[in-house]
Coordinates of C-alpha atoms in Angstrom, one line a residue:
Chain A
M16 CA 0.0 0.0 0.0
N17 CA 1.4 3.4 -1.0
Q18 CA 0.9 5.4 2.1
P19 CA 1.3 9.2 2.3
R20 CA 4.8 10.2 3.6
I21 CA 6.3 13.5 4.5
S22 CA 9.8 14.6 3.8
E23 CA 12.6 14.4 6.3
S24 CA 12.5 18.1 6.9
G25 CA 8.8 18.0 7.2
E26 CA 9.0 15.3 9.7
K27 CA 11.6 17.4 11.7
F28 CA 9.4 20.4 11.6
C29 CA 6.4 18.4 12.9
Q30 CA 8.4 17.0 15.7
E31 CA 9.4 20.5 16.8
V32 CA 5.8 21.6 16.8
F33 CA 4.7 18.6 18.7
A34 CA 7.5 19.2 21.3
Q35 CA 6.5 22.8 21.7
M36 CA 2.9 21.7 22.4
M37 CA 4.0 19.3 25.0
E38 CA 6.1 22.0 26.6
Q39 CA 3.3 24.5 26.7
S40 CA 1.0 21.9 28.3
H41 CA 2.4 19.0 30.3
A42 CA -1.0 17.3 30.1
V43 CA -0.5 16.7 26.4
Y44 CA 1.1 13.3 26.0
G45 CA 0.2 12.5 22.4
V46 CA 0.1 14.3 19.1
L47 CA -0.7 12.6 15.9
I48 CA -1.0 13.6 12.2
S49 CA -3.0 11.2 10.1
T50 CA -4.8 11.2 6.9
V51 CA -8.6 11.8 6.5
D52 CA -8.9 8.3 5.2
G53 CA -7.2 6.9 8.3
H54 CA -3.5 6.3 7.6
D55 CA -0.8 7.5 10.1
V56 CA 1.6 10.1 8.9
T57 CA 3.7 11.1 11.9
K58 CA 3.3 11.2 15.7
R59 CA 4.9 12.0 19.1
F60 CA 3.7 9.8 21.9
K61 CA 4.9 9.9 25.5
R62 CA 3.3 6.5 26.1
E63 CA 2.5 3.5 23.9
M64 CA -0.7 3.7 21.9
P65 CA -1.9 1.9 18.8
V66 CA -1.1 4.5 16.2
A67 CA -2.6 2.7 13.2
K68 CA -5.8 2.1 14.9
L69 CA -6.0 5.6 16.4
S70 CA -5.4 7.0 12.9
A71 CA -8.3 5.1 11.3
M72 CA -10.6 6.0 14.2
M73 CA -9.8 9.7 14.1
G74 CA -10.6 9.6 10.4
S75 CA -14.0 8.1 11.2
V76 CA -14.6 10.4 14.1
L77 CA -13.9 13.6 12.2
A78 CA -15.9 12.4 9.3
L79 CA -18.8 11.6 11.6
G80 CA -18.5 15.0 13.2
E81 CA -18.6 16.8 9.9
T82 CA -21.6 14.6 8.8
I83 CA -23.5 15.2 12.0
A84 CA -23.0 18.9 11.8
R85 CA -24.3 18.8 8.2
E86 CA -27.3 16.7 9.2
A87 CA -27.9 19.3 12.0
Q88 CA -27.7 22.0 9.3
Q89 CA -24.5 23.3 10.8
E90 CA -21.4 24.0 8.8
R91 CA -17.7 23.7 9.2
C92 CA -17.0 21.3 12.0
R93 CA -13.9 22.6 13.7
Y94 CA -13.2 20.1 16.4
V95 CA -14.3 16.8 17.6
I96 CA -13.6 16.5 21.3
V97 CA -13.8 13.2 23.2
E98 CA -13.9 14.1 26.9
N99 CA -13.7 11.2 29.3
S100 CA -12.7 10.4 32.9
D101 CA -9.0 10.1 32.0
G102 CA -8.7 13.1 29.8
F103 CA -9.4 14.6 26.4
I104 CA -8.9 13.7 22.7
L105 CA -9.2 16.6 20.5
T106 CA -9.3 16.2 16.7
L107 CA -9.3 18.8 14.0
K108 CA -8.7 19.1 10.3
L109 CA -5.2 20.0 9.1
K110 CA -5.4 21.1 5.5
E111 CA -7.6 19.2 3.1
K112 CA -6.4 15.7 3.6
L113 CA -4.8 15.6 7.1
V114 CA -6.1 15.4 10.6
L115 CA -4.4 16.6 13.8
T116 CA -5.1 14.8 17.0
V117 CA -4.1 15.9 20.4
I118 CA -4.3 13.6 23.4
A119 CA -4.2 15.0 26.9
S120 CA -4.7 13.9 30.4
A121 CA -7.6 15.0 32.7
D122 CA -5.7 17.8 34.3
A123 CA -5.5 19.7 31.0
N124 CA -7.3 22.9 30.5
L125 CA -9.6 22.5 27.5
G126 CA -9.4 26.1 26.5
L127 CA -5.6 25.9 26.4
L128 CA -5.8 22.7 24.4
H129 CA -8.0 24.5 21.8
T130 CA -5.5 27.3 21.5
L131 CA -2.5 25.0 21.4
S132 CA -4.1 22.9 18.7
R133 CA -5.3 25.8 16.6
N134 CA -1.9 27.4 16.6
A135 CA -0.2 24.1 15.7
V136 CA -2.6 23.6 12.8
E137 CA -1.7 27.1 11.5
K138 CA 2.0 26.5 11.7
L139 CA 1.8 23.0 10.2
A140 CA -0.5 24.0 7.4
K141 CA 1.9 26.7 6.3
S142 CA 4.8 24.2 6.1
L143 CA 3.2 21.0 5.0
K144 CA 2.4 20.6 1.3
Chain B
M22 CA -41.0 -1.0 17.3
S23 CA -37.7 -2.8 17.1
E24 CA -34.9 -1.3 15.0
I25 CA -34.3 -3.1 11.7
K26 CA -30.8 -2.8 10.5
L27 CA -29.2 -4.2 7.4
I28 CA -25.4 -4.0 7.0
I29 CA -23.6 -3.7 3.7
T30 CA -20.0 -4.4 3.7
G31 CA -17.2 -5.4 1.3
T32 CA -14.2 -4.3 -0.5
P33 CA -13.4 -0.7 -1.1
G34 CA -14.9 0.3 -4.4
A35 CA -17.3 -2.6 -4.5
G36 CA -20.3 -0.3 -4.5
K37 CA -21.6 -0.2 -0.9
T38 CA -22.4 3.5 -1.0
T39 CA -23.8 3.2 -4.5
A40 CA -26.1 0.2 -3.3
I41 CA -27.4 2.3 -0.5
A42 CA -28.0 5.2 -2.8
A43 CA -29.9 3.0 -5.2
I44 CA -32.5 1.9 -2.7
S45 CA -32.7 4.5 0.1
E46 CA -35.7 6.7 0.2
T47 CA -33.7 9.6 1.4
P48 CA -30.3 10.9 0.2
P49 CA -27.8 8.6 1.9
V50 CA -25.8 10.1 4.8
R51 CA -22.2 9.7 3.8
T52 CA -18.8 10.0 5.5
D53 CA -16.6 10.2 2.5
Q54 CA -13.2 11.5 2.6
A55 CA -10.4 12.0 0.1
T56 CA -8.5 8.9 -0.7
T57 CA -4.7 9.4 -0.1
D58 CA -3.3 5.9 -1.0
D59 CA -3.4 3.5 -4.0
L60 CA -7.3 3.5 -3.9
A61 CA -7.1 7.0 -5.4
D62 CA -6.5 5.4 -8.8
L63 CA -10.0 3.9 -8.5
K64 CA -11.8 6.6 -6.7
E65 CA -11.3 10.0 -5.2
E66 CA -13.1 9.5 -2.0
T67 CA -13.9 6.6 0.4
T68 CA -16.2 6.0 3.2
V69 CA -14.4 6.2 6.5
A70 CA -17.1 5.8 9.1
M71 CA -20.4 4.7 7.5
D72 CA -23.1 5.2 5.0
F73 CA -26.6 5.3 6.1
G74 CA -30.0 5.1 4.1
D75 CA -33.5 4.1 5.0
L76 CA -36.7 2.5 3.8
T77 CA -40.1 3.0 5.3
L78 CA -42.5 0.0 5.6
E79 CA -46.2 0.3 5.1
D80 CA -46.8 0.6 8.8
G81 CA -44.2 3.4 9.2
Q82 CA -41.5 1.2 10.6
K83 CA -38.1 2.0 9.3
V84 CA -35.4 -0.2 7.8
F85 CA -32.0 1.2 8.2
L86 CA -29.2 0.4 5.8
Y87 CA -25.7 0.8 7.1
G88 CA -22.7 0.7 4.9
T89 CA -19.4 0.0 6.5
P90 CA -16.0 1.3 5.4
G91 CA -14.3 -1.2 3.2
Q92 CA -10.7 -1.1 4.5
R93 CA -9.7 -3.4 7.2
R94 CA -8.1 -0.6 9.2
F95 CA -11.8 0.4 9.9
E96 CA -12.5 -2.9 11.4
F97 CA -13.6 -1.2 14.6
M98 CA -16.5 0.4 12.7
W99 CA -17.5 -3.1 11.5
K100 CA -18.0 -4.2 15.1
I101 CA -19.9 -1.1 16.0
L102 CA -22.2 -1.2 13.0
V103 CA -23.3 -4.9 13.1
Q104 CA -24.7 -4.5 16.6
G105 CA -28.4 -5.3 16.5
G106 CA -28.2 -5.9 12.7
L107 CA -30.6 -8.3 10.9
G108 CA -28.2 -9.6 8.4
L109 CA -25.3 -8.8 6.2
I110 CA -24.8 -8.1 2.5
L111 CA -21.2 -8.6 1.4
L112 CA -20.1 -7.1 -1.9
V113 CA -17.1 -8.4 -3.6
D114 CA -15.4 -6.4 -6.3
C115 CA -14.4 -8.9 -9.0
S116 CA -12.1 -6.5 -10.7
R117 CA -9.6 -6.6 -7.8
D118 CA -6.5 -8.9 -7.6
D119 CA -8.0 -11.7 -5.5
P120 CA -11.7 -11.5 -5.0
L121 CA -11.7 -15.0 -3.4
A122 CA -9.3 -13.8 -0.7
D123 CA -11.4 -10.7 -0.2
M124 CA -14.5 -12.8 0.3
D125 CA -12.7 -14.9 2.8
M126 CA -11.4 -12.0 4.8
Y127 CA -14.9 -10.5 5.3
L128 CA -16.5 -13.7 6.0
E129 CA -14.0 -14.5 8.6
N130 CA -14.2 -11.0 10.2
F131 CA -18.1 -11.1 10.3
A132 CA -18.2 -14.8 11.2
D133 CA -20.0 -14.3 14.5
F134 CA -22.5 -11.9 13.0
I135 CA -23.2 -14.2 10.1
E136 CA -23.6 -17.2 12.4
E137 CA -26.3 -15.4 14.3
T138 CA -28.1 -13.9 11.3
G139 CA -27.3 -14.5 7.7
V140 CA -25.4 -13.2 4.6
V141 CA -25.7 -12.8 1.0
I142 CA -22.8 -12.2 -1.2
G143 CA -23.0 -9.9 -4.2
L144 CA -20.4 -10.0 -6.9
T145 CA -19.9 -6.7 -8.5
R146 CA -18.0 -5.4 -11.5
R147 CA -18.5 -8.7 -13.3
D148 CA -18.7 -6.9 -16.6
E149 CA -15.1 -5.9 -16.1
C150 CA -13.8 -9.3 -15.0
E151 CA -15.7 -12.6 -15.3
S152 CA -13.1 -14.6 -13.3
P153 CA -12.9 -16.2 -10.9
D154 CA -15.8 -18.4 -12.0
L155 CA -18.9 -18.5 -9.8
D156 CA -18.0 -22.2 -9.0
D157 CA -14.8 -21.0 -7.5
F158 CA -16.7 -18.8 -5.1
Y159 CA -18.9 -21.7 -4.0
E160 CA -15.9 -24.0 -3.6
R161 CA -14.5 -21.5 -1.2
L162 CA -17.7 -21.6 0.7
D163 CA -17.4 -25.3 1.3
R164 CA -15.7 -25.0 4.6
W165 CA -18.6 -23.0 5.9
G166 CA -20.7 -26.1 5.4
T167 CA -23.6 -24.1 4.1
V168 CA -24.5 -22.4 0.9
F169 CA -24.7 -18.7 1.1
P170 CA -26.3 -17.0 -1.8
I171 CA -23.8 -15.6 -4.3
L172 CA -25.4 -13.3 -6.8
E173 CA -23.9 -11.4 -9.7
V174 CA -25.4 -8.0 -9.3
D175 CA -25.2 -4.4 -10.7
V176 CA -25.6 -2.3 -7.5
R177 CA -26.5 0.7 -9.5
K178 CA -29.9 -1.0 -10.1
R179 CA -32.4 -0.8 -7.5
E180 CA -33.9 -4.2 -8.5
D181 CA -30.5 -5.9 -7.9
V182 CA -30.2 -4.4 -4.5
S183 CA -33.8 -5.5 -3.7
L184 CA -32.9 -9.0 -4.9
M185 CA -30.0 -9.2 -2.5
I186 CA -32.1 -8.0 0.4
N187 CA -34.8 -10.4 -0.4
A188 CA -32.3 -13.2 -0.6
L189 CA -31.0 -12.2 2.7
I190 CA -34.3 -12.1 4.5
S191 CA -35.3 -15.4 2.9
T192 CA -32.1 -17.0 4.2
I193 CA -32.8 -15.6 7.6
E194 CA -36.4 -16.9 7.5
F195 CA -35.8 -20.3 6.1
A196 CA -32.1 -21.4 6.0
Chain C
M2 CA -43.4 -48.8 4.4
G3 CA -43.9 -52.2 2.7
I4 CA -47.7 -52.1 3.3
C5 CA -49.9 -52.0 0.2
V6 CA -53.4 -50.6 0.5
L7 CA -56.2 -51.6 -1.6
K8 CA -57.8 -48.6 -3.4
T9 CA -60.9 -48.5 -5.6
L10 CA -61.5 -46.5 -8.8
A11 CA -64.8 -45.9 -10.6
S12 CA -65.8 -44.1 -13.6
V13 CA -68.6 -41.8 -14.6
G14 CA -69.8 -40.9 -18.1
L15 CA -67.2 -42.9 -19.9
S16 CA -68.1 -44.5 -23.3
S17 CA -68.4 -48.2 -23.0
K18 CA -65.1 -48.5 -24.9
D19 CA -63.3 -46.3 -22.5
E20 CA -64.7 -48.1 -19.5
T21 CA -63.6 -51.4 -20.9
V22 CA -60.1 -50.0 -21.5
L23 CA -60.0 -48.6 -18.0
K24 CA -61.0 -51.9 -16.4
S25 CA -58.5 -53.8 -18.5
L26 CA -55.8 -51.3 -17.6
L27 CA -56.5 -51.7 -13.9
D28 CA -56.6 -55.5 -14.2
L29 CA -53.2 -55.4 -16.0
F30 CA -51.5 -52.6 -14.0
G31 CA -53.5 -52.0 -10.9
T32 CA -51.0 -54.0 -8.8
K33 CA -48.0 -52.2 -10.2
T34 CA -48.9 -48.9 -8.6
R35 CA -47.8 -47.9 -5.1
D36 CA -51.2 -49.1 -3.7
H37 CA -53.3 -51.7 -5.4
W38 CA -56.1 -50.3 -7.4
V39 CA -59.3 -52.2 -8.5
Y40 CA -62.4 -51.2 -10.4
A41 CA -65.5 -50.6 -8.3
N42 CA -68.9 -48.8 -8.3
W43 CA -68.6 -45.1 -7.8
D44 CA -70.3 -45.2 -4.3
H45 CA -67.6 -47.5 -3.1
A46 CA -64.7 -45.8 -4.8
D47 CA -61.8 -43.7 -3.6
A48 CA -61.5 -42.0 -6.9
I49 CA -63.7 -41.4 -9.9
V50 CA -62.6 -41.0 -13.5
L51 CA -65.0 -38.5 -14.9
D52 CA -65.4 -37.9 -18.7
M53 CA -65.2 -34.1 -19.0
D54 CA -66.5 -34.2 -22.6
N55 CA -69.8 -35.7 -21.4
S56 CA -71.7 -32.7 -20.1
E57 CA -74.5 -34.9 -18.5
A58 CA -71.8 -36.8 -16.5
V59 CA -70.2 -33.5 -15.4
A60 CA -73.7 -32.2 -14.4
Q61 CA -74.3 -35.5 -12.5
W62 CA -71.1 -35.1 -10.7
H63 CA -71.8 -31.5 -9.8
N64 CA -75.3 -32.4 -8.4
S65 CA -74.1 -35.3 -6.3
D66 CA -72.6 -34.5 -2.9
E67 CA -71.8 -38.1 -2.4
M68 CA -70.1 -38.4 -5.7
R69 CA -68.1 -35.2 -5.1
R70 CA -66.7 -36.8 -2.0
R71 CA -64.5 -39.0 -4.2
I72 CA -61.2 -37.8 -5.7
P73 CA -62.0 -36.7 -9.3
I74 CA -59.7 -37.6 -12.2
A75 CA -60.8 -35.7 -15.3
L76 CA -60.6 -37.6 -18.6
S77 CA -60.8 -35.3 -21.6
G78 CA -59.7 -34.9 -25.2
E79 CA -58.9 -31.3 -24.5
V80 CA -56.5 -31.5 -21.7
S81 CA -55.0 -28.0 -21.9
S82 CA -58.4 -26.6 -20.9
L83 CA -58.6 -28.5 -17.6
S84 CA -57.9 -27.2 -14.3
E85 CA -58.2 -30.2 -11.9
S86 CA -55.4 -31.5 -9.9
Y87 CA -55.6 -34.9 -11.7
H88 CA -56.4 -35.5 -15.3
L89 CA -55.8 -38.0 -18.0
P90 CA -55.7 -37.4 -21.8
K91 CA -57.8 -39.4 -24.2
P92 CA -57.2 -42.0 -25.4
L93 CA -56.6 -43.8 -22.1
R94 CA -53.1 -45.2 -21.8
A95 CA -51.5 -47.1 -19.1
A96 CA -48.6 -44.9 -18.2
P97 CA -50.5 -41.7 -17.5
L98 CA -53.1 -43.7 -15.5
I99 CA -50.4 -45.3 -13.3
S100 CA -48.8 -41.8 -12.8
V101 CA -52.0 -40.3 -11.6
L102 CA -52.8 -43.2 -9.3
N103 CA -49.3 -43.0 -7.8
L104 CA -49.6 -39.2 -7.4
I105 CA -52.9 -39.5 -5.5
V106 CA -51.3 -41.9 -3.1
E107 CA -48.1 -39.7 -2.9
N108 CA -50.2 -36.6 -2.1
G109 CA -52.0 -38.5 0.6
H110 CA -55.4 -37.4 -0.8
H111 CA -58.4 -38.3 1.2
S112 CA -61.5 -38.6 -0.9
A113 CA -63.8 -36.8 1.6
T114 CA -61.7 -33.7 1.3
A115 CA -61.1 -33.7 -2.4
Q116 CA -62.2 -30.7 -4.3
F117 CA -63.1 -30.6 -8.0
R118 CA -63.1 -27.5 -10.0
G119 CA -65.0 -27.7 -13.3
P120 CA -63.7 -25.9 -16.4
E121 CA -66.5 -23.4 -16.1
Q122 CA -65.1 -22.2 -12.8
G123 CA -62.1 -20.9 -14.7
S124 CA -59.4 -21.7 -12.0
A125 CA -55.9 -21.3 -13.0
P126 CA -54.3 -24.7 -13.9
D127 CA -51.9 -26.2 -11.4
D128 CA -48.2 -26.3 -12.4
A129 CA -48.1 -30.0 -12.2
D130 CA -51.0 -31.4 -14.0
V131 CA -50.3 -35.0 -14.7
D132 CA -50.9 -36.3 -18.2
Q133 CA -48.3 -38.9 -19.0
A134 CA -45.9 -41.4 -17.7
D135 CA -42.6 -39.7 -18.1
S136 CA -42.5 -35.9 -17.8
L137 CA -40.5 -33.9 -20.4
A138 CA -38.0 -33.2 -17.7
Q139 CA -37.6 -36.8 -16.9
R140 CA -37.2 -37.8 -20.6
I141 CA -34.5 -35.3 -21.1
K142 CA -32.8 -36.3 -17.9
S143 CA -32.9 -39.9 -19.0
C144 CA -30.9 -39.2 -22.2
D145 CA -27.4 -40.6 -22.0
A146 CA -25.9 -39.5 -25.3
R147 CA -24.0 -36.3 -25.8
F148 CA -26.4 -34.7 -28.2
V149 CA -30.2 -34.5 -27.6
R150 CA -32.8 -33.2 -29.9
V151 CA -36.1 -32.1 -28.5
A152 CA -38.6 -31.6 -31.3
F153 CA -41.8 -29.7 -30.5
H154 CA -44.3 -29.3 -33.4
R155 CA -43.3 -25.7 -33.7
G156 CA -39.7 -25.7 -33.1
K157 CA -36.6 -27.7 -32.0
L158 CA -34.1 -27.5 -29.4
F159 CA -30.6 -29.2 -29.3
L160 CA -28.6 -29.9 -26.3
D161 CA -24.9 -30.6 -26.1
R162 CA -24.9 -32.3 -22.6
Q163 CA -21.1 -32.6 -22.5
N164 CA -20.5 -28.9 -23.0
R165 CA -23.6 -27.8 -21.3
L166 CA -24.8 -25.9 -24.4
C167 CA -28.1 -25.5 -26.2
A168 CA -29.0 -24.4 -29.6
T169 CA -32.5 -23.5 -30.6
S170 CA -34.6 -21.1 -32.7
L171 CA -37.1 -20.9 -29.8
S172 CA -37.0 -18.1 -27.3
L173 CA -37.5 -19.0 -23.7
E174 CA -41.0 -17.6 -23.7
Q175 CA -41.9 -19.7 -26.8
L176 CA -40.4 -22.7 -25.2
S177 CA -42.4 -22.1 -22.0
G178 CA -45.6 -21.9 -24.1
L179 CA -44.8 -25.2 -26.0
I180 CA -44.2 -27.1 -22.8
A181 CA -47.3 -25.7 -21.3
E182 CA -49.2 -27.0 -24.2
L183 CA -48.3 -30.6 -23.3
S184 CA -45.2 -32.6 -23.9
E185 CA -47.1 -35.5 -25.4
D186 CA -46.2 -34.6 -29.0
V187 CA -42.6 -33.8 -28.2
E188 CA -40.1 -36.1 -29.9
I189 CA -36.8 -36.7 -28.1
S190 CA -33.9 -38.3 -29.8
E191 CA -30.3 -38.6 -28.8
S192 CA -27.0 -39.2 -30.6
E193 CA -23.3 -39.3 -29.8
S194 CA -22.7 -37.2 -32.9
V195 CA -24.1 -33.9 -33.8
F196 CA -27.4 -33.9 -35.6
P197 CA -26.3 -33.1 -39.1
D198 CA -27.5 -29.7 -40.5
E199 CA -30.5 -29.3 -38.3
E200 CA -29.0 -26.9 -35.9
A201 CA -27.1 -25.1 -38.7
G202 CA -27.2 -21.3 -38.1
M203 CA -28.2 -21.6 -34.6
E204 CA -26.0 -20.2 -32.0
W205 CA -24.9 -22.6 -29.1
V206 CA -25.5 -20.8 -25.8
A207 CA -25.5 -21.9 -22.2
D208 CA -28.0 -24.6 -21.6
K209 CA -29.0 -23.6 -18.0
P210 CA -31.9 -21.2 -18.7
F211 CA -33.4 -23.8 -21.0
L212 CA -32.9 -26.8 -18.8
W213 CA -34.2 -24.7 -15.8
L214 CA -37.4 -23.8 -17.8
I215 CA -37.9 -27.5 -18.7
G216 CA -37.6 -28.4 -15.0
I217 CA -39.9 -25.7 -13.9
S218 CA -42.6 -26.2 -16.6
G219 CA -42.1 -29.8 -17.7
S220 CA -42.1 -31.8 -14.4
E221 CA -45.7 -32.5 -14.1
G222 CA -45.6 -32.9 -10.4
R223 CA -43.1 -35.9 -10.4
L224 CA -39.6 -35.9 -9.1
L225 CA -36.9 -37.1 -11.5
A226 CA -35.8 -40.6 -11.2
G227 CA -33.3 -40.9 -8.4
L228 CA -34.8 -38.1 -6.4
A229 CA -37.1 -39.5 -3.8
P230 CA -39.5 -37.5 -1.6
D231 CA -37.5 -38.6 1.5
S232 CA -34.1 -37.7 0.0
R233 CA -32.3 -35.0 1.9
L234 CA -31.4 -32.5 -0.8
R235 CA -29.2 -29.5 -0.6
L236 CA -28.3 -26.7 -3.1
L237 CA -24.7 -26.7 -4.3
R238 CA -25.2 -23.2 -5.5
W239 CA -28.0 -20.7 -5.9
P240 CA -29.3 -20.5 -9.4
S241 CA -28.6 -17.3 -11.3
P242 CA -30.7 -14.3 -10.2
V243 CA -32.3 -14.3 -13.8
L244 CA -33.8 -17.7 -13.0
I245 CA -35.0 -17.1 -9.5
R246 CA -36.0 -13.5 -9.3
R247 CA -39.4 -14.0 -10.8
S248 CA -40.8 -15.9 -7.9
Q249 CA -40.7 -15.6 -4.2
D250 CA -41.3 -19.3 -4.1
F251 CA -37.9 -19.9 -5.7
M252 CA -36.1 -17.6 -3.2
T253 CA -37.9 -19.5 -0.4
L254 CA -36.8 -22.8 -1.9
C255 CA -33.2 -21.7 -2.3
A256 CA -33.0 -20.7 1.3
L257 CA -34.6 -23.9 2.5
M258 CA -32.4 -26.0 0.4
S259 CA -29.2 -24.1 1.6
R260 CA -29.5 -25.7 5.1
K261 CA -26.3 -27.7 6.0
S262 CA -28.4 -30.8 6.5
G263 CA -30.4 -30.5 3.3
I264 CA -34.2 -30.9 3.3
T265 CA -36.8 -33.4 2.2
L266 CA -39.7 -32.6 0.0
D267 CA -42.0 -33.2 2.9
E268 CA -40.2 -30.8 5.1
I269 CA -40.2 -28.1 2.4
V270 CA -44.0 -28.4 2.1
A271 CA -44.4 -28.4 5.9
S272 CA -42.1 -25.4 6.6
S273 CA -43.2 -23.1 3.8
E274 CA -46.1 -22.0 1.8
V275 CA -44.6 -23.5 -1.3
S276 CA -46.9 -26.1 -3.0
R277 CA -45.6 -29.6 -3.3
D278 CA -45.8 -29.4 -7.2
R279 CA -43.9 -26.1 -7.2
A280 CA -41.2 -27.6 -4.9
I281 CA -40.9 -30.6 -7.2
A282 CA -40.5 -28.5 -10.3
F283 CA -37.8 -26.4 -8.5
I284 CA -36.0 -29.5 -7.4
N285 CA -36.1 -31.1 -10.9
A286 CA -34.9 -27.8 -12.5
A287 CA -32.0 -27.5 -10.0
S288 CA -31.1 -31.1 -10.7
L289 CA -31.1 -30.6 -14.5
I290 CA -28.7 -27.7 -14.1
G291 CA -26.6 -29.7 -11.7
S292 CA -27.1 -27.5 -8.7
I293 CA -28.3 -29.9 -6.0
T294 CA -26.9 -32.8 -4.2
A295 CA -28.3 -35.5 -1.9
V296 CA -26.8 -35.4 1.7
T297 CA -27.0 -37.6 4.8
A298 CA -27.8 -35.8 7.9
N299 CA -28.8 -36.6 11.6
A300 CA -32.1 -35.4 13.0
E301 CA -30.3 -32.9 15.2
S302 CA -28.7 -31.1 12.4
S303 CA -31.7 -31.0 10.2
Q304 CA -33.3 -28.3 12.2
S305 CA -33.3 -24.8 10.9
R306 CA -30.7 -22.4 12.1
A307 CA -32.9 -19.9 13.8
P308 CA -31.5 -16.4 13.9
S309 CA -30.7 -15.6 17.4
S310 CA -30.0 -12.0 17.4
S311 CA -32.8 -10.5 15.3
G312 CA -35.9 -12.1 16.7
V313 CA -37.8 -10.9 13.7
S314 CA -41.2 -12.1 12.8
K315 CA -42.4 -13.5 9.5
G316 CA -44.8 -10.7 9.3
L317 CA -41.9 -8.2 9.5
L318 CA -40.0 -10.0 6.7
A319 CA -43.2 -10.0 4.6
K320 CA -43.5 -6.2 5.0
I321 CA -39.9 -5.7 3.9
R322 CA -40.6 -7.8 0.9
S323 CA -43.7 -5.9 0.2
R324 CA -41.8 -2.7 0.4
L325 CA -39.2 -4.0 -2.0
K326 CA -42.1 -5.1 -4.3
V327 CA -40.7 -8.6 -4.7

């Protein structure tokens, strides 16, 4: 299977952005970029997680979020947030074909997570082709 | 009234979304996203969560049609979508490299659901590729010890989708 | 099993010649049927052969409750217009008579419950009207040679059994009509070599649609030789959608015969609304196209695999079919 890849410099840039996010909020312990159709592209995880599975799931979740918004006659789904007893999983579109997922523990500030994620998307979108 | 759910699964590009669109009363709910891998040669978008369509019976009861994503990486959606399902329609795209292996893979992955309900297998894109022979598909089914219906269909045609659903409910009722 | 019952047959309205022939046939062949049949007066008979061309006799039959309690067998020179379950063509011959008597026994008919529908009532004919010893399906099945020629009075059909091909100038619709008109006049011949010139210009095509039609329309309510009512039969594969989509009965039969343990003819009739004759026609058709096999199964495995998760009712499934307009 010919999966989407990013260049070495692109990978380096992504890792720098991921590291900054984790520095700005210690609650963030996973950042993942995947494709809209569920392939993993790059990640930075502080603990082990099934990256392939998460990538597919994030593709589904974001697509469902967009579809649900449409059915409810709302437009432009920005985030899909999974809030649970152990933390947050925040997913948002990164350019047309990519998805950014941020995974944080329960002590994260949701507002800060939003800001971090949106800023990261802006930076990454400018650099990734 | 109980919920009636029919599940349509199968290989990417086999026509799951098309089948639901062919028979649904309302425009199907879709979760298509751009394809970023080899599948892009075949189609620009693919279902990543589910397709959804519905039919209304004479007493107002609804029959829901759920299409699964085709790729195995979305296996988790298969397990979610079959819950409470009445039966399975499996579409096999005969223009792919190994349709027999494709059929095996889905039958194995949906084995528990099939055992509890029923399955009908629809062979699509037969106009593009007549092999493997229908007998080869039935030979592959031998180890299941039962004969699932294998029907050559054009899922763009409503009557062909109806035929598969009828074969499925007949199997559930009588087999 | 092994017990032979004595049955009685009478006649009403037959010419003296036909009555003599009937008695003679019973004398000669009455013990060769499944039960022993002897001639008797109608008031002691299990079944009555009624001459449908004799209007007085038909009226007599209609006006007598006692007579109508017997199983009617219609005898007529115009068989195609008849709508009774059992009928015989004129002139009376041994083979059709034996077939009808066997069919009555096989169907387990009780004279007190038998119904007769006169032609004037206009009921639709049953698929499996019996009119001769070997059905068209059986005659074709019995052919051993590679090439078979089936000559109707308005067209011919050639079969290449080895290559599963068929050549004919007849359309399926025409063939269906010809079979429905009775197969008595059909000439069947077979040869190891191709019939010279006769099929010239005809295209050889897959034989399944033609064999299927012969099984469905030309079985006359009798299973092919080698297929017994108590055989456990199972589909090897579902027939093509083209063949089965026209009838819900076929879909039901396909599903029933997909069971791991196979199913008998009696079980089919007991577990569905499909008539015995319809089931026989389907089984014969599936046999002719090589899509069924006999299986051995124990009683435990012969039960239907009930869907455990859905708990859906037959009514619900019928509503879905209705919505699909199938």
